[in-house]
Short mmCIF file of C-alpha atoms in Angstrom, two decimals:
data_model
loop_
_atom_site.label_atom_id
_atom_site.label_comp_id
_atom_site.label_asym_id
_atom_site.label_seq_id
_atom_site.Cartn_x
_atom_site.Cartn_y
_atom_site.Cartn_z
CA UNK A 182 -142.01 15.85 -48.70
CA UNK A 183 -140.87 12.82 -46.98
CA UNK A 184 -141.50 9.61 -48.79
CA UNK A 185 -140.18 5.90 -49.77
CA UNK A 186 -139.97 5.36 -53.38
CA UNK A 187 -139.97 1.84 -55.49
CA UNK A 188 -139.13 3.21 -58.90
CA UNK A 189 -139.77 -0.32 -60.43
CA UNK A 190 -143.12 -1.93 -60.77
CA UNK A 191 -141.64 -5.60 -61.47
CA UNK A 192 -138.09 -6.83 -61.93
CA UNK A 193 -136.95 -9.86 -63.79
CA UNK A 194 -134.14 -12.05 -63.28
CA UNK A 195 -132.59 -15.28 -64.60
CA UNK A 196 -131.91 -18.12 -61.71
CA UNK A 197 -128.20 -17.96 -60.43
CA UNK A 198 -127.94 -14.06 -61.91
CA UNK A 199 -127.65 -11.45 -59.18
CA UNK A 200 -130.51 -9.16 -58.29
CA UNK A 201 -131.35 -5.58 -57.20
CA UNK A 202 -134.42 -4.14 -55.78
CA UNK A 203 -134.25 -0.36 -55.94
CA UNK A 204 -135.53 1.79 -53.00
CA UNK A 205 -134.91 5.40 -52.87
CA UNK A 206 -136.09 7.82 -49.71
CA UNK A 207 -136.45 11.35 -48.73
CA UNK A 208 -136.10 11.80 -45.05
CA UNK A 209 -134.99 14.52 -42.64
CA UNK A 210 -132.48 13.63 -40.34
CA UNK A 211 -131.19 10.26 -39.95
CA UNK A 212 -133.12 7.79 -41.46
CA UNK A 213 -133.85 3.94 -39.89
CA UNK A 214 -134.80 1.91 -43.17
CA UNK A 215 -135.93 -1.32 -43.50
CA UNK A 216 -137.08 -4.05 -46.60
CA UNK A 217 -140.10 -6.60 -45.90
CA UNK A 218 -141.15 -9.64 -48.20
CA UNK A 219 -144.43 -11.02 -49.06
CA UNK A 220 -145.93 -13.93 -50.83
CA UNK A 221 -149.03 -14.77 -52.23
CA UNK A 222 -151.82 -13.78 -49.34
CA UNK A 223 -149.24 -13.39 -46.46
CA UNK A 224 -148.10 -11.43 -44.11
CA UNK A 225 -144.95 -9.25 -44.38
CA UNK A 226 -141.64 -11.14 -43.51
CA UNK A 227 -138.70 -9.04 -42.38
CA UNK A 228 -135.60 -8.99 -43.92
CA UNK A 229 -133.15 -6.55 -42.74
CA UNK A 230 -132.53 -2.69 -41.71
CA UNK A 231 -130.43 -0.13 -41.47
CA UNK A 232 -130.21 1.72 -38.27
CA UNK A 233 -126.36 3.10 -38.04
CA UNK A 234 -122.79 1.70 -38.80
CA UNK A 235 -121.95 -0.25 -41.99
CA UNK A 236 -123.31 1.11 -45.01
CA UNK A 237 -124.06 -2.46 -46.34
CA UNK A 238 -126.51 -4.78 -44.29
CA UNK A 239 -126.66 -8.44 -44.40
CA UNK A 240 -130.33 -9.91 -43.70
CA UNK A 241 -132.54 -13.01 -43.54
CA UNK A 242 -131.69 -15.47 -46.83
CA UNK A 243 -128.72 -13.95 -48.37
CA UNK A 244 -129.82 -10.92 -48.81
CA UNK A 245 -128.42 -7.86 -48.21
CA UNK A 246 -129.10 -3.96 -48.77
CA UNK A 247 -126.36 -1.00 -49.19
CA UNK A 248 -127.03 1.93 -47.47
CA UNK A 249 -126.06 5.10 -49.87
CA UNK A 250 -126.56 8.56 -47.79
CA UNK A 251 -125.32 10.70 -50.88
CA UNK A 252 -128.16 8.98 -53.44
CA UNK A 253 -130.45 8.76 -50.61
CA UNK A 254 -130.47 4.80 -51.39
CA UNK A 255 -131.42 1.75 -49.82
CA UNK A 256 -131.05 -0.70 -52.53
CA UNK A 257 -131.88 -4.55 -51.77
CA UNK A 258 -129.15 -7.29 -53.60
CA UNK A 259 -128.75 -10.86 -53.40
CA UNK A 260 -125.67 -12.05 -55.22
CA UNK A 261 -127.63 -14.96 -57.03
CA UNK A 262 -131.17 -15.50 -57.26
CA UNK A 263 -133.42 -18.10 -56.57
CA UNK A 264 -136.84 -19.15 -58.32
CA UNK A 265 -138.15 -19.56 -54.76
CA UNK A 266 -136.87 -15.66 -54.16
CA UNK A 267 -140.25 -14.53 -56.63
CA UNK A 268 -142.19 -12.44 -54.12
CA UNK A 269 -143.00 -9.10 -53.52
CA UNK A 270 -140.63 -6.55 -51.70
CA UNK A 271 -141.49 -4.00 -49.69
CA UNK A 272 -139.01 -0.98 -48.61
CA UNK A 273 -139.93 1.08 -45.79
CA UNK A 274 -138.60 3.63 -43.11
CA UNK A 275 -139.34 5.95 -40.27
CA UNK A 276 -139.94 9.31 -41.80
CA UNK A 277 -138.79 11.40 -38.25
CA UNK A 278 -141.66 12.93 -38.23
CA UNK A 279 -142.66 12.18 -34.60
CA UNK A 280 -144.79 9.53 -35.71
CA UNK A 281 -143.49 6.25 -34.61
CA UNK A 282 -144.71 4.35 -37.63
CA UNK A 283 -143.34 2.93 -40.67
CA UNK A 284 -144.09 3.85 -44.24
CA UNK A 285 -144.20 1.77 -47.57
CA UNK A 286 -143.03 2.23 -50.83
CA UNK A 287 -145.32 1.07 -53.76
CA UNK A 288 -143.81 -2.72 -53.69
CA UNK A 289 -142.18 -4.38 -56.28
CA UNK A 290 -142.54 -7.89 -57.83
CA UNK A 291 -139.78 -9.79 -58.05
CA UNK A 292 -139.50 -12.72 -60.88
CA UNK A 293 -136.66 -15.07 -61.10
CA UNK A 294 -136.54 -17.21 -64.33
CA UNK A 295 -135.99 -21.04 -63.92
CA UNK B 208 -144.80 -20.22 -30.38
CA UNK B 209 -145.15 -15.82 -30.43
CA UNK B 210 -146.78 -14.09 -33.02
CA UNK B 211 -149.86 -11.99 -34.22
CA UNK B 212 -152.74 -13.88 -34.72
CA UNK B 213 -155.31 -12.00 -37.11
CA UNK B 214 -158.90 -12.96 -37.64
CA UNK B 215 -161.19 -13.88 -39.96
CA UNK B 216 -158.89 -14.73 -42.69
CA UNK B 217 -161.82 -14.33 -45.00
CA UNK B 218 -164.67 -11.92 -44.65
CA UNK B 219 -167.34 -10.85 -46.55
CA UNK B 220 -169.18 -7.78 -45.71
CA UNK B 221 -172.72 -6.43 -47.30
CA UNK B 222 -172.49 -2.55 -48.05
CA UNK B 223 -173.55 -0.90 -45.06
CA UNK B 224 -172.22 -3.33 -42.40
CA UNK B 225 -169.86 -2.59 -40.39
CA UNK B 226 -166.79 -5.79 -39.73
CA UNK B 227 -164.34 -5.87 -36.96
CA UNK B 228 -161.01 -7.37 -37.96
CA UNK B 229 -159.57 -8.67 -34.52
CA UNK B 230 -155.67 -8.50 -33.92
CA UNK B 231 -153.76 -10.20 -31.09
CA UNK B 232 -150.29 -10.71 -30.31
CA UNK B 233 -148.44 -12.87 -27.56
CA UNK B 234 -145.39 -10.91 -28.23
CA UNK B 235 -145.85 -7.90 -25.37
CA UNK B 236 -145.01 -5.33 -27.68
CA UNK B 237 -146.29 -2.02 -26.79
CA UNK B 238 -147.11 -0.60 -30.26
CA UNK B 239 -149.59 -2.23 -32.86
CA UNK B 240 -150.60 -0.88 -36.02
CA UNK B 241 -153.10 -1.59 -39.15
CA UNK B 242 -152.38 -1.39 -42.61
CA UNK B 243 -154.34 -1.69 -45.36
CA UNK B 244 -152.89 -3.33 -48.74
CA UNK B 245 -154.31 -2.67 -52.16
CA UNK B 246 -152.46 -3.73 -55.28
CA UNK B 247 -150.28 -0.92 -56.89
CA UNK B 248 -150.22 0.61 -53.64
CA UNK B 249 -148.52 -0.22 -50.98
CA UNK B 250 -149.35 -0.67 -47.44
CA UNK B 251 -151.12 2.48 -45.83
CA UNK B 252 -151.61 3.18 -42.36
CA UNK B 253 -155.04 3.56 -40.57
CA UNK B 254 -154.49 4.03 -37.11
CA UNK B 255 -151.42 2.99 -34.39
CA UNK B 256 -150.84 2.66 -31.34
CA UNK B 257 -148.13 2.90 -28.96
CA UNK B 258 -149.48 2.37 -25.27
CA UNK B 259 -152.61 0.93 -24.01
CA UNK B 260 -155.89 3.51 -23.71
CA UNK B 261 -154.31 5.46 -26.42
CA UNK B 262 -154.31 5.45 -30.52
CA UNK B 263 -153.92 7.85 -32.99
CA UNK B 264 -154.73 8.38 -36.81
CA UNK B 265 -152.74 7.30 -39.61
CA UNK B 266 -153.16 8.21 -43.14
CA UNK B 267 -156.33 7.21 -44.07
CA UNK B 268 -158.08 6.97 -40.94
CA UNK B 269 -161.79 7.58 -42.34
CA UNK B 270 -164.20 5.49 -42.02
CA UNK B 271 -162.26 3.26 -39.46
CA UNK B 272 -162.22 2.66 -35.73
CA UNK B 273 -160.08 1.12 -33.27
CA UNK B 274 -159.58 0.22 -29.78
CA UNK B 275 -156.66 -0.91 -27.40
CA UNK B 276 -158.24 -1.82 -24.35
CA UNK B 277 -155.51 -4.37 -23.46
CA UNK B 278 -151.76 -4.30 -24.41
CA UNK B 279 -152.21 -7.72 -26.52
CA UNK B 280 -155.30 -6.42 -28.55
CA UNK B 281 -155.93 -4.04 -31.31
CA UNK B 282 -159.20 -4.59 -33.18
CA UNK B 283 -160.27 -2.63 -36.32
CA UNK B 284 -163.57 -1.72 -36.76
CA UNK B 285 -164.51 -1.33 -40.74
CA UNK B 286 -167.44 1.06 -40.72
CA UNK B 287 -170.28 1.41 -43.21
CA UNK B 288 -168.85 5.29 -43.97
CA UNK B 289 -165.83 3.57 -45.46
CA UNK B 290 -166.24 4.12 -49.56
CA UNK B 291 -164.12 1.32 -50.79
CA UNK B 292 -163.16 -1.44 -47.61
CA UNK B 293 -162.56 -4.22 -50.10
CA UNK B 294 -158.76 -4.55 -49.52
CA UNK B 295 -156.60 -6.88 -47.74
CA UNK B 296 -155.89 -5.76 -43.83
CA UNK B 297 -152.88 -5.92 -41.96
CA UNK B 298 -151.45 -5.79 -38.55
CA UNK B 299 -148.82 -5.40 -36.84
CA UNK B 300 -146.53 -4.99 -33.59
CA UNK B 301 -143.30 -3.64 -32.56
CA UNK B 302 -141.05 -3.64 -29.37
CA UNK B 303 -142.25 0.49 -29.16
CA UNK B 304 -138.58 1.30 -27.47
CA UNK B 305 -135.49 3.58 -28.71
CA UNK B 306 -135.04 6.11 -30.48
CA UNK B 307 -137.14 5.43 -33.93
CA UNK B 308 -139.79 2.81 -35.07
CA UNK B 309 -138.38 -0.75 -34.50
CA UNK B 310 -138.87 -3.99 -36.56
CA UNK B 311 -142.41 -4.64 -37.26
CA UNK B 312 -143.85 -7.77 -37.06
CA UNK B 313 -146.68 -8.76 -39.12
CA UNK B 314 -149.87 -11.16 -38.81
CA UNK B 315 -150.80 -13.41 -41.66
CA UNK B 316 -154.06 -10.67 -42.95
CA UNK B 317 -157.37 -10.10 -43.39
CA UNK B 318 -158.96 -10.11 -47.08
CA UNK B 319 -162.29 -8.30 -46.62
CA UNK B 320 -164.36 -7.96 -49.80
CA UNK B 321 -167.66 -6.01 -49.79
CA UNK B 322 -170.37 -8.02 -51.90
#
């Protein structure tokens, strides 16, 4: 079945050390992928997608996601954290199933260690 | 400024009330959508809409209702045969064009909790 998976609950990271935000997705055809953040009691923030072209996408904030058709992968990476980067991440893509929506993976919290 | 202006930002509900969430955006996108958020879970759809006059089901459509009587409005009606409303509510626009579902822009939320 189609779906967007966020194989990690939480993720942990030390200030300055680089991070990764796993996404994985099962989607027929070619898929149009996307990552969201969210703080406390807010709204979603976009961040970047992945539409065509360059397997590696650079976004809002330094962050950027690689594109990996062969591990069906959309991982989001940021070369070196921030403590003001602790939020929660959302990946999320078009499924192709004629339904011109998006759908969510689970979410995962990111903390970055002062 | 543009954006998507959601309202109340607090709202508490009795059981067996129905609440309508109201969503508008100054952005003239054609789609809108509603999400609801619960923790552990994700965001999951309720209803859409791509054009005005017409909306369709998302995954957990029950015990919801919408309208889209003008392009900048998409109100969600939380009805008394929804089991479980207390969540926090989401909308959201996009552009609606090209091949695929574009960029979605989202308003700040709705945190509904039934008493």
């Amino acid at each position: 079945a189609q779906s967007v998976a966020q194989p990690e609950d939480q993720v942990n990271v030390a200030e300055g050390n680089p991070l990764t935000v796993k996404c994985t997705y099962s989607v027929s055809g070619n898929p149009y992928l996307f990552w969201y953040v969210q703080y406390p009691n807010r709204g979603l923030q976009f961040l970047l997608k992945y539409i065509t072209g360059d397997n590696l996408v650079k976004g809002s904030y330094g962050f950027e996601a690689e594109f990996n058709k062969s591990q069906t992968s959309f991982h989001l990476k940021k070369p070196s954290a921030l403590v003001s980067d602790s939020a929660l991440y959302f990946c999320a893509a078009d499924l192709n199933t004629g339904r011109r929506a998006l759908t969510f993976g689970s979410g995962t919290r990111l903390q970055v260690q002062p | 400024d543009g954006g998507i202006t959601q309202s109340p930002k607090y709202l508490f509900r009795k059981e067996g009330q129905n609440v309508t969430l109201s969503c508008e955006q100054n952005l003239n996108h054609d789609a809108m959508y509603w999400y609801r958020q619960d923790p552990g879970q994700g965001l999951r759809l309720i209803y859409y809409s791509q054009i005005v006059n017409d909306f369709q089901k998302g995954d957990i459509a029950e015990g919801y209702s919408v309208s889209r009587e003008k392009k900048e409005s998409f109100p969600l009606t939380v009805t008394s045969a929804q089991k479980n409303p207390t969540a926090f509510y989401l909308c959201a626009s996009s552009a609606g064009q090209g091949a695929g579902t574009g960029e979605l822009f989202f308003g700040e939320g709705s945190r509904l909790t039934v008493l």
